[in-house]
Coordinates of C-alpha atoms and ligand atoms in Angstrom, one line a residue:
M286 CA 31.7 -7.5 6.2
D287 CA 29.9 -6.7 3.2
W288 CA 32.6 -7.4 0.7
E289 CA 31.9 -11.1 1.1
H290 CA 28.4 -10.7 0.5
D291 CA 29.2 -8.4 -2.6
G292 CA 31.5 -10.9 -3.9
I293 CA 28.8 -13.6 -3.9
T294 CA 26.2 -11.6 -5.7
R295 CA 28.7 -10.1 -8.2
R296 CA 29.9 -13.5 -8.9
S297 CA 26.5 -14.9 -9.7
A298 CA 25.8 -11.8 -11.7
L299 CA 28.7 -12.6 -13.9
Y300 CA 27.0 -15.6 -15.4
H301 CA 24.7 -13.1 -17.0
S302 CA 25.5 -12.4 -20.6
V303 CA 26.2 -8.9 -21.9
G304 CA 23.7 -8.1 -24.6
G305 CA 23.8 -11.7 -26.2
L306 CA 27.6 -11.7 -25.5
A307 CA 28.6 -14.6 -23.2
L308 CA 31.3 -12.8 -21.4
V309 CA 32.4 -15.3 -18.8
C310 CA 34.8 -13.8 -16.6
S311 CA 35.3 -15.2 -13.1
F312 CA 38.5 -16.9 -11.9
D313 CA 36.7 -20.2 -11.7
F314 CA 34.7 -20.0 -14.9
D315 CA 37.5 -18.9 -17.3
K316 CA 38.7 -22.5 -17.7
R317 CA 35.2 -23.6 -18.5
A318 CA 34.8 -20.8 -21.2
R319 CA 37.9 -21.9 -22.8
A320 CA 36.7 -25.5 -23.0
T321 CA 33.5 -24.6 -24.6
R322 CA 35.0 -22.3 -27.1
G323 CA 38.0 -24.3 -27.8
K324 CA 41.3 -22.6 -28.4
T325 CA 39.9 -19.6 -30.0
T326 CA 42.2 -16.9 -29.1
S327 CA 42.9 -13.9 -31.3
A328 CA 46.3 -15.3 -31.1
A329 CA 45.1 -18.4 -33.0
L330 CA 43.0 -16.3 -35.5
R331 CA 46.2 -14.1 -36.0
S332 CA 48.3 -17.1 -37.0
K333 CA 45.8 -18.4 -39.4
A334 CA 44.5 -15.4 -41.1
S335 CA 46.4 -12.3 -40.2
G336 CA 44.2 -10.5 -42.4
P337 CA 41.8 -8.8 -39.8
F338 CA 44.5 -7.9 -37.6
E339 CA 46.9 -6.3 -40.1
P340 CA 47.3 -2.8 -38.9
F341 CA 46.6 0.2 -41.1
Q342 CA 44.2 -1.4 -43.3
R343 CA 41.0 0.5 -42.3
D344 CA 40.3 4.2 -42.4
L345 CA 40.0 5.8 -38.7
P346 CA 36.3 5.7 -38.0
I347 CA 34.9 9.1 -36.5
P348 CA 32.1 8.3 -34.0
A349 CA 28.7 9.9 -35.0
V350 CA 28.0 13.1 -33.4
A351 CA 24.8 12.9 -31.5
R352 CA 21.9 14.9 -32.6
P353 CA 19.5 16.5 -30.0
V354 CA 15.9 15.7 -30.1
R355 CA 15.2 19.2 -29.0
S356 CA 17.5 22.2 -28.4
S357 CA 17.1 25.8 -27.3
K358 CA 19.6 28.4 -26.0
K359 CA 19.6 27.0 -22.6
L360 CA 19.1 23.4 -23.2
E361 CA 19.7 20.3 -25.5
E362 CA 17.8 17.2 -25.0
Y363 CA 19.0 13.9 -26.3
V364 CA 17.6 10.3 -26.2
F365 CA 20.1 7.3 -26.2
E366 CA 19.5 3.6 -26.0
M367 CA 22.0 1.2 -24.5
K368 CA 21.4 -1.9 -26.5
P369 CA 23.1 -5.0 -27.9
S370 CA 24.2 -5.0 -31.6
N371 CA 26.6 -6.4 -33.9
V372 CA 29.4 -4.3 -35.5
E373 CA 32.2 -5.2 -37.9
I374 CA 35.3 -4.5 -36.3
L375 CA 37.4 -7.2 -37.9
P376 CA 36.8 -7.2 -41.7
G377 CA 34.4 -10.1 -42.5
Y378 CA 33.4 -10.8 -39.1
E379 CA 30.5 -9.7 -36.7
T380 CA 31.2 -8.6 -33.2
P381 CA 28.4 -8.6 -30.8
I382 CA 28.7 -5.5 -28.6
L383 CA 26.5 -3.5 -26.1
G384 CA 26.7 0.3 -26.9
Y385 CA 25.0 3.5 -26.8
N386 CA 22.5 3.5 -29.7
G387 CA 24.2 0.2 -30.5
T388 CA 27.3 1.8 -31.6
F389 CA 31.1 1.5 -30.3
P390 CA 32.3 4.0 -29.5
G391 CA 29.0 5.6 -28.5
P392 CA 27.8 8.9 -30.3
T393 CA 29.9 11.9 -29.5
V394 CA 28.0 14.6 -27.4
K395 CA 29.0 18.1 -28.2
A396 CA 28.1 20.2 -25.4
R397 CA 28.7 24.0 -25.0
R398 CA 29.7 25.8 -21.6
G399 CA 26.6 27.5 -20.0
R400 CA 23.9 25.5 -21.9
E401 CA 22.5 22.5 -20.1
V402 CA 22.4 18.8 -21.6
Q403 CA 19.8 16.3 -20.7
I404 CA 20.1 12.7 -21.9
L405 CA 17.3 10.2 -21.5
Q406 CA 19.1 7.0 -21.2
K407 CA 16.9 3.9 -22.1
N408 CA 18.2 0.5 -20.9
R409 CA 17.5 -1.9 -23.7
S410 CA 19.7 -4.6 -22.5
D411 CA 19.1 -7.4 -20.2
R412 CA 21.0 -6.2 -17.3
E413 CA 21.2 -3.3 -14.8
L414 CA 23.2 -0.4 -16.2
N415 CA 23.8 3.2 -15.4
V416 CA 25.6 6.2 -17.0
H417 CA 28.6 8.1 -15.5
L418 CA 29.8 11.3 -17.1
H419 CA 33.5 11.0 -16.4
G420 CA 35.1 14.3 -15.5
G421 CA 31.5 15.8 -15.3
V422 CA 30.5 18.3 -12.7
T423 CA 27.2 17.2 -12.0
M424 CA 24.8 16.9 -9.2
P425 CA 24.9 13.6 -7.4
Q426 CA 21.9 12.2 -8.5
Y427 CA 22.9 12.4 -12.2
D428 CA 26.4 11.1 -11.7
G429 CA 26.0 7.6 -12.2
H430 CA 26.7 6.4 -8.7
P431 CA 27.3 2.7 -8.9
H432 CA 24.2 1.8 -6.8
D433 CA 22.0 4.1 -9.0
A434 CA 21.1 1.6 -11.5
I435 CA 18.7 1.5 -14.4
P436 CA 16.9 -1.6 -14.3
A437 CA 16.8 -3.6 -17.5
G438 CA 13.9 -2.2 -19.8
D439 CA 13.8 1.1 -17.8
E440 CA 15.1 4.5 -18.4
R441 CA 16.7 7.5 -16.6
L442 CA 17.3 11.2 -17.3
Y443 CA 20.6 12.6 -16.6
K444 CA 21.1 16.2 -16.4
Y445 CA 24.5 17.8 -17.2
P446 CA 24.8 21.7 -16.3
N447 CA 28.1 22.2 -18.2
V448 CA 29.2 24.7 -15.7
A449 CA 33.0 23.7 -15.6
H450 CA 35.7 24.6 -18.2
S451 CA 35.8 23.2 -21.6
A452 CA 37.4 19.8 -21.6
T453 CA 37.4 16.3 -23.2
L454 CA 35.1 14.3 -21.1
W455 CA 33.7 10.8 -21.8
Y456 CA 30.6 8.9 -20.7
H457 CA 30.5 5.1 -19.8
D458 CA 28.7 2.6 -17.8
H459 CA 29.3 2.3 -14.0
A460 CA 27.0 -0.7 -12.8
H461 CA 28.2 -1.8 -9.5
G462 CA 30.9 -4.4 -9.6
E463 CA 30.3 -5.0 -13.5
T464 CA 32.0 -1.9 -15.0
H465 CA 34.8 -4.2 -16.2
L466 CA 32.2 -6.1 -18.3
T467 CA 30.1 -3.3 -19.5
L468 CA 32.9 -1.0 -20.5
F469 CA 34.5 -4.0 -22.2
A470 CA 31.3 -4.7 -24.2
G471 CA 31.4 -1.3 -25.6
L472 CA 29.6 1.2 -23.3
A473 CA 31.7 4.2 -23.7
G474 CA 31.4 7.6 -25.6
F475 CA 33.0 11.0 -26.0
Y476 CA 31.4 14.1 -24.4
L477 CA 33.1 17.1 -25.8
L478 CA 32.6 20.4 -23.7
D479 CA 33.4 23.5 -25.4
D480 CA 33.6 27.1 -24.4
P481 CA 32.9 29.8 -27.0
D482 CA 35.2 31.9 -24.9
D483 CA 38.2 29.5 -26.2
K484 CA 37.8 31.0 -29.8
H485 CA 40.7 33.3 -29.5
F486 CA 43.2 30.5 -29.1
D487 CA 42.6 29.6 -32.9
L488 CA 42.8 25.9 -32.0
P489 CA 42.1 23.5 -35.0
Q490 CA 38.4 22.8 -35.5
G491 CA 36.0 20.8 -37.2
D492 CA 37.6 18.0 -39.2
Y493 CA 40.9 19.2 -37.9
D494 CA 39.7 18.4 -34.1
V495 CA 39.6 14.6 -33.9
P496 CA 38.6 12.4 -30.9
L497 CA 40.7 9.1 -30.6
M498 CA 39.5 6.6 -28.2
I499 CA 42.1 3.8 -27.6
T500 CA 41.1 0.5 -26.4
D501 CA 42.4 -3.1 -26.2
R502 CA 40.6 -6.2 -27.0
S503 CA 41.0 -9.9 -27.9
F504 CA 38.7 -11.9 -30.1
N505 CA 37.3 -15.2 -30.3
K506 CA 37.4 -17.2 -33.4
D507 CA 34.0 -16.2 -34.4
G508 CA 34.9 -12.5 -34.1
S509 CA 33.3 -11.9 -30.7
F510 CA 35.4 -10.1 -28.0
R511 CA 37.2 -12.4 -25.5
Y512 CA 37.4 -11.5 -22.1
R513 CA 39.7 -12.9 -19.3
F514 CA 39.4 -11.9 -15.7
D515 CA 42.7 -10.7 -14.3
L516 CA 42.3 -9.2 -10.8
D517 CA 46.1 -8.6 -10.6
R518 CA 46.7 -6.5 -13.6
G519 CA 43.2 -6.1 -15.1
F520 CA 42.3 -7.2 -18.6
R521 CA 45.2 -7.0 -21.4
G522 CA 44.0 -7.5 -24.9
D523 CA 46.3 -8.3 -27.8
T524 CA 44.7 -5.9 -30.2
I525 CA 44.7 -2.2 -30.1
L526 CA 41.6 -0.5 -31.5
V527 CA 41.1 3.2 -32.2
N528 CA 37.5 4.5 -32.4
G529 CA 36.5 0.8 -32.7
A530 CA 38.8 -0.1 -35.6
V531 CA 42.2 -2.1 -35.4
A532 CA 45.0 0.0 -35.4
P533 CA 43.7 2.2 -38.5
R534 CA 45.1 4.9 -40.8
M535 CA 44.0 8.5 -41.3
K536 CA 44.7 10.9 -44.2
V537 CA 45.9 14.1 -42.8
E538 CA 46.9 17.3 -44.5
R539 CA 50.2 19.2 -43.9
R540 CA 48.8 21.5 -41.2
L541 CA 47.8 21.5 -37.5
Y542 CA 45.5 19.0 -36.1
R543 CA 43.9 18.6 -32.6
F544 CA 43.8 15.0 -31.2
R545 CA 41.7 14.4 -28.1
I546 CA 43.1 11.1 -27.0
L547 CA 41.1 8.9 -24.3
N548 CA 42.5 5.7 -23.0
A549 CA 39.1 3.9 -22.6
S550 CA 40.8 0.5 -22.0
N551 CA 39.7 -1.5 -18.9
A552 CA 43.4 -1.8 -17.6
R553 CA 45.9 -1.3 -20.2
P554 CA 48.5 1.7 -19.9
Y555 CA 49.9 3.3 -23.1
N556 CA 53.1 5.3 -23.7
L557 CA 52.4 7.0 -27.1
K558 CA 55.1 8.0 -29.4
L559 CA 54.9 9.7 -32.7
G560 CA 57.1 8.4 -35.6
N561 CA 60.5 7.9 -34.1
G562 CA 60.0 10.6 -31.3
R563 CA 58.7 13.5 -33.1
E564 CA 57.2 16.4 -31.1
M565 CA 53.6 16.4 -29.9
I566 CA 52.3 19.5 -28.3
Q567 CA 50.1 18.6 -25.3
I568 CA 47.6 21.6 -24.8
G569 CA 45.0 19.8 -22.3
S570 CA 44.4 17.1 -19.9
D571 CA 41.4 15.5 -18.1
G572 CA 40.0 18.9 -16.9
G573 CA 40.7 21.0 -19.9
L574 CA 43.3 23.3 -21.3
L575 CA 46.7 23.4 -19.6
P576 CA 48.1 27.0 -18.4
A577 CA 50.6 26.7 -21.5
P578 CA 51.5 24.0 -24.2
V579 CA 53.8 21.4 -23.3
K580 CA 56.1 19.8 -25.9
R581 CA 56.3 15.9 -25.6
K582 CA 58.2 13.0 -27.1
N583 CA 56.0 10.5 -25.4
I584 CA 52.8 10.6 -23.5
P585 CA 52.0 7.9 -20.8
M586 CA 48.3 7.4 -20.3
E587 CA 46.6 5.2 -17.8
P588 CA 42.9 4.1 -18.2
A589 CA 40.4 7.0 -18.3
E590 CA 43.1 9.7 -18.7
R591 CA 42.7 12.3 -21.6
V592 CA 45.3 14.0 -23.3
D593 CA 44.7 17.0 -26.1
I594 CA 47.5 17.3 -28.3
I595 CA 48.4 19.5 -31.4
V596 CA 50.4 17.7 -34.1
D597 CA 52.0 20.0 -36.7
F598 CA 52.1 17.7 -39.9
R599 CA 54.1 20.7 -41.6
Q600 CA 57.1 18.9 -40.3
F601 CA 56.5 15.9 -42.6
G602 CA 56.5 15.9 -46.3
V603 CA 53.7 14.8 -48.5
G604 CA 53.5 11.0 -48.6
S605 CA 55.0 10.5 -45.2
K606 CA 53.3 7.7 -43.2
V607 CA 53.7 8.4 -39.6
I608 CA 52.9 5.8 -37.0
L609 CA 51.4 6.5 -33.6
R610 CA 52.9 3.8 -31.4
N611 CA 52.5 2.4 -27.9
D612 CA 56.1 1.8 -26.5
G613 CA 56.6 -1.0 -23.9
G614 CA 53.7 -3.1 -24.5
E615 CA 53.6 -6.6 -26.1
P616 CA 54.6 -6.5 -29.8
S617 CA 51.0 -6.9 -31.1
T618 CA 50.0 -3.9 -29.2
T619 CA 52.6 -1.7 -30.6
A620 CA 50.9 -0.1 -33.6
V621 CA 48.2 2.2 -32.5
M622 CA 47.4 4.0 -35.8
R623 CA 49.0 5.7 -38.8
F624 CA 48.9 9.2 -40.3
D625 CA 49.2 9.2 -44.2
V626 CA 50.3 12.8 -44.9
V627 CA 48.8 14.5 -48.1
R628 CA 48.8 18.1 -49.6
G629 CA 46.2 20.3 -48.0
K630 CA 44.7 23.8 -47.8
A631 CA 46.4 26.7 -46.2
E632 CA 46.9 26.6 -42.4
E633 CA 44.5 28.6 -40.2
A634 CA 45.2 27.4 -36.9
R635 CA 48.1 28.1 -34.5
V636 CA 49.5 26.9 -31.3
P637 CA 48.9 29.5 -28.8
K638 CA 51.9 30.4 -26.3
Q639 CA 49.5 30.8 -23.3
L640 CA 46.3 28.8 -22.6
R641 CA 44.0 28.9 -19.6
E642 CA 44.9 31.0 -16.8
E643 CA 45.5 29.5 -13.4
D644 CA 42.3 29.5 -11.2
E645 CA 42.7 30.8 -7.6
L646 CA 42.2 28.3 -5.1
P647 CA 41.4 28.4 -1.4
A648 CA 44.1 27.1 1.0
P649 CA 43.8 23.4 1.7
N650 CA 41.4 22.6 4.6
A651 CA 42.1 19.1 5.6
H652 CA 45.0 16.4 4.8
R653 CA 44.0 12.7 4.3
S654 CA 46.0 9.9 3.4
W655 CA 44.9 6.8 1.4
P656 CA 47.0 3.5 1.4
L657 CA 46.4 1.5 -1.7
T658 CA 46.8 -2.2 -1.0
F659 CA 46.2 -5.7 -2.3
Q660 CA 44.6 -7.9 0.5
G661 CA 44.3 -11.6 0.9
L662 CA 40.9 -12.6 2.4
A663 CA 39.9 -15.6 4.5
G664 CA 39.0 -18.3 2.0
G665 CA 41.9 -17.7 -0.4
S666 CA 40.3 -14.8 -2.3
S667 CA 41.6 -11.3 -2.6
V668 CA 40.6 -7.8 -3.3
W669 CA 42.0 -4.4 -3.9
Q670 CA 41.6 -1.9 -1.2
I671 CA 41.6 1.9 -0.2
A672 CA 42.5 2.6 3.3
G673 CA 42.0 -1.1 4.1
G674 CA 38.2 -1.0 3.4
G675 CA 36.1 -2.4 0.7
F676 CA 33.3 -0.6 -1.1
S677 CA 30.0 -0.3 0.6
E678 CA 27.1 2.0 -0.2
M679 CA 26.4 2.6 3.4
R680 CA 30.1 3.7 4.4
I681 CA 31.2 7.4 4.1
D682 CA 35.1 7.5 3.9
C683 CA 35.1 11.3 4.3
R684 CA 33.2 14.4 4.5
P685 CA 34.9 17.3 2.9
R686 CA 33.3 20.6 3.0
L687 CA 31.9 22.4 -0.1
G688 CA 33.9 25.2 -1.4
T689 CA 37.0 24.1 0.1
T690 CA 40.3 22.3 -1.2
E691 CA 42.1 19.5 0.6
L692 CA 45.2 17.5 0.2
W693 CA 44.9 13.8 -0.4
T694 CA 47.9 11.5 -0.6
W695 CA 47.6 8.3 -2.5
R696 CA 50.0 6.0 -1.1
N697 CA 50.6 3.0 -3.4
L698 CA 51.8 0.1 -1.4
S699 CA 51.5 -2.4 -4.0
N700 CA 53.4 -3.4 -7.1
R701 CA 50.6 -2.5 -9.7
T702 CA 49.6 0.9 -10.9
H703 CA 46.4 2.6 -9.8
P704 CA 44.8 5.3 -11.9
M705 CA 43.0 7.1 -9.1
H706 CA 39.6 8.7 -10.3
M707 CA 37.3 11.1 -8.4
H708 CA 33.8 11.8 -9.2
G709 CA 32.1 15.1 -8.9
Y710 CA 35.2 17.3 -8.6
L711 CA 38.6 17.9 -10.3
F712 CA 42.0 18.0 -8.6
K713 CA 45.4 19.5 -9.2
V714 CA 48.5 17.3 -8.9
V715 CA 50.7 18.9 -6.2
S716 CA 53.6 16.3 -6.1
V717 CA 54.8 12.9 -7.0
N718 CA 57.1 11.4 -4.5
G719 CA 57.9 15.0 -3.3
E720 CA 58.8 16.3 -6.7
P721 CA 56.6 18.5 -8.7
P722 CA 54.5 16.8 -11.4
H723 CA 55.4 16.6 -15.1
P724 CA 54.2 19.9 -16.7
G725 CA 51.6 17.8 -18.6
N726 CA 50.0 17.0 -15.4
R727 CA 49.8 20.6 -14.0
G728 CA 46.2 21.3 -15.3
W729 CA 43.0 20.1 -13.9
K730 CA 42.8 16.3 -13.5
D731 CA 40.3 13.8 -12.6
T732 CA 42.5 10.6 -12.9
V733 CA 46.0 10.3 -11.7
A734 CA 48.6 7.5 -12.3
V735 CA 49.9 6.2 -9.0
Y736 CA 52.8 4.0 -9.8
P737 CA 54.1 1.1 -7.6
N738 CA 55.2 2.4 -4.3
E739 CA 54.9 6.1 -5.2
E740 CA 53.1 8.8 -3.0
V741 CA 51.1 11.3 -5.1
V742 CA 49.5 14.2 -3.4
V743 CA 46.6 15.8 -5.2
M744 CA 44.6 18.9 -4.2
P745 CA 40.8 18.4 -5.0
Y746 CA 38.6 21.4 -5.0
F747 CA 35.1 20.6 -3.8
D748 CA 33.5 23.2 -5.9
Y749 CA 29.7 23.5 -7.2
F750 CA 27.6 20.7 -5.9
A751 CA 27.5 18.9 -2.6
G752 CA 26.5 15.1 -2.0
R753 CA 27.6 11.6 -2.3
Y754 CA 30.2 10.6 -4.9
V755 CA 32.6 7.8 -5.1
F756 CA 36.3 7.7 -5.8
H757 CA 38.1 4.8 -7.2
C758 CA 40.9 3.0 -9.3
H759 CA 40.1 3.3 -12.7
A760 CA 41.7 -0.1 -13.7
A761 CA 38.2 -1.4 -14.2
E762 CA 38.9 -5.0 -12.5
H763 CA 40.4 -3.1 -9.5
G764 CA 37.5 -0.6 -9.2
D765 CA 35.0 -3.6 -9.3
M766 CA 36.9 -5.7 -7.0
N767 CA 36.4 -3.0 -4.3
M768 CA 39.1 -0.4 -4.8
M769 CA 36.5 2.2 -4.3
G770 CA 35.4 4.7 -1.5
Q771 CA 32.8 7.1 -1.0
M772 CA 32.8 10.8 0.2
E773 CA 30.0 13.0 1.2
V774 CA 30.7 16.5 0.5
V775 CA 28.8 18.7 2.9
A776 CA 27.4 22.1 2.3
Ligands
C2O992 CU1 35.2 6.7 -15.5 CU2 33.9 6.2 -11.7 O1 34.6 6.5 -13.6
CU993 CU1 44.0 -0.2 -9.4

């Protein structure tokens, strides 16, 4: 049973620090961590000096846009370094992170449909890493399979053909069994795939098209991230960051904005609300634009999901302060960010009535069912499982045919939510407990929330590339503790 073996290697690997960050994170070691660090939670920091945790004190940072080292009509080439650095997240404190080019979030890659992107990723950390383009349609050798590691000090070239629809993608580390640490340490960035054919939608652009990466963290007294392993719920921090700043504020003009929201948290779900229930217009989801815009007063987001929304700030007066909140979390996680409305130039964008046309898909070729369970193991430990199996590089759970669709039923037999994610391909949500999905979930998806005791049927389309890809729960602690399967799509 290879999960037992995996458990041992993984556990010893957890002793390693992440870029100088002592991320101690196993069940047994957590106590010791607390003892050596003292009572140094952000809760303690909060009560002593509420200053750094006060919401709306900092302007929203916008992650730098990556510059290609070479570019032509057909190809753009980038070089990234994955390396430790110190950043100022809490004013007056240094926080050690592990980041793409030493930044958190990493640089935003702006890609164009039909033009290839190549990124040479240099691992300048002291541990094995790799890079997964989440939502990307890539050949398997560039997908960041958990077992395709870049050894410390080594490098690897990733090629992204950008053949799929325009969409808000992101890239992050996918090291086998360690994503809950590396993602937490800061290895995540946006990859915005645009399509010149979208121009006629007149969507907000440039400064009015804003990526928002939402994460939760806790902090030690010295300002470093504080991690605590929780196999059951996954990590939950007490502080919300947007683009790496504590609940920031942003000046907005009275006009339309597009926000590309990503939940890049390890395991925390959000339920986003604007002001006291003002309208947000959802235009996209994981796999790009919806068939038509959907008005929403609240938007639930599980880890790894993306939602593209338009907000019309003309509904607010100059001087309004509009808070984006997270409903239903602990009090310290309610404030996400604030929009401060100022006067602006004339409006140029509009909300289109129709967006992407529906793709025609072949009829499903197979039906598979995947029970999601929590399993106690001999010896008192436990893991999360898909179809009663742990993850093994050697095992193939299914072999779909290239060019076909299938119906997959996620059957959640546990009392936790599982955001189920598939690599390499996109899917449509067919039904949730036998009912049609919310209109906001009717576009292409790569991650879908499967709530406790729910049955969610999805229809993946195995388009473009054949090969081996993983599928897994994106609550990072669940995925790392075995909630991962492998498919081989055959031509
Ligand atoms: Cu964003 Cu396999 O993950
Ligand atoms: Cu899960």
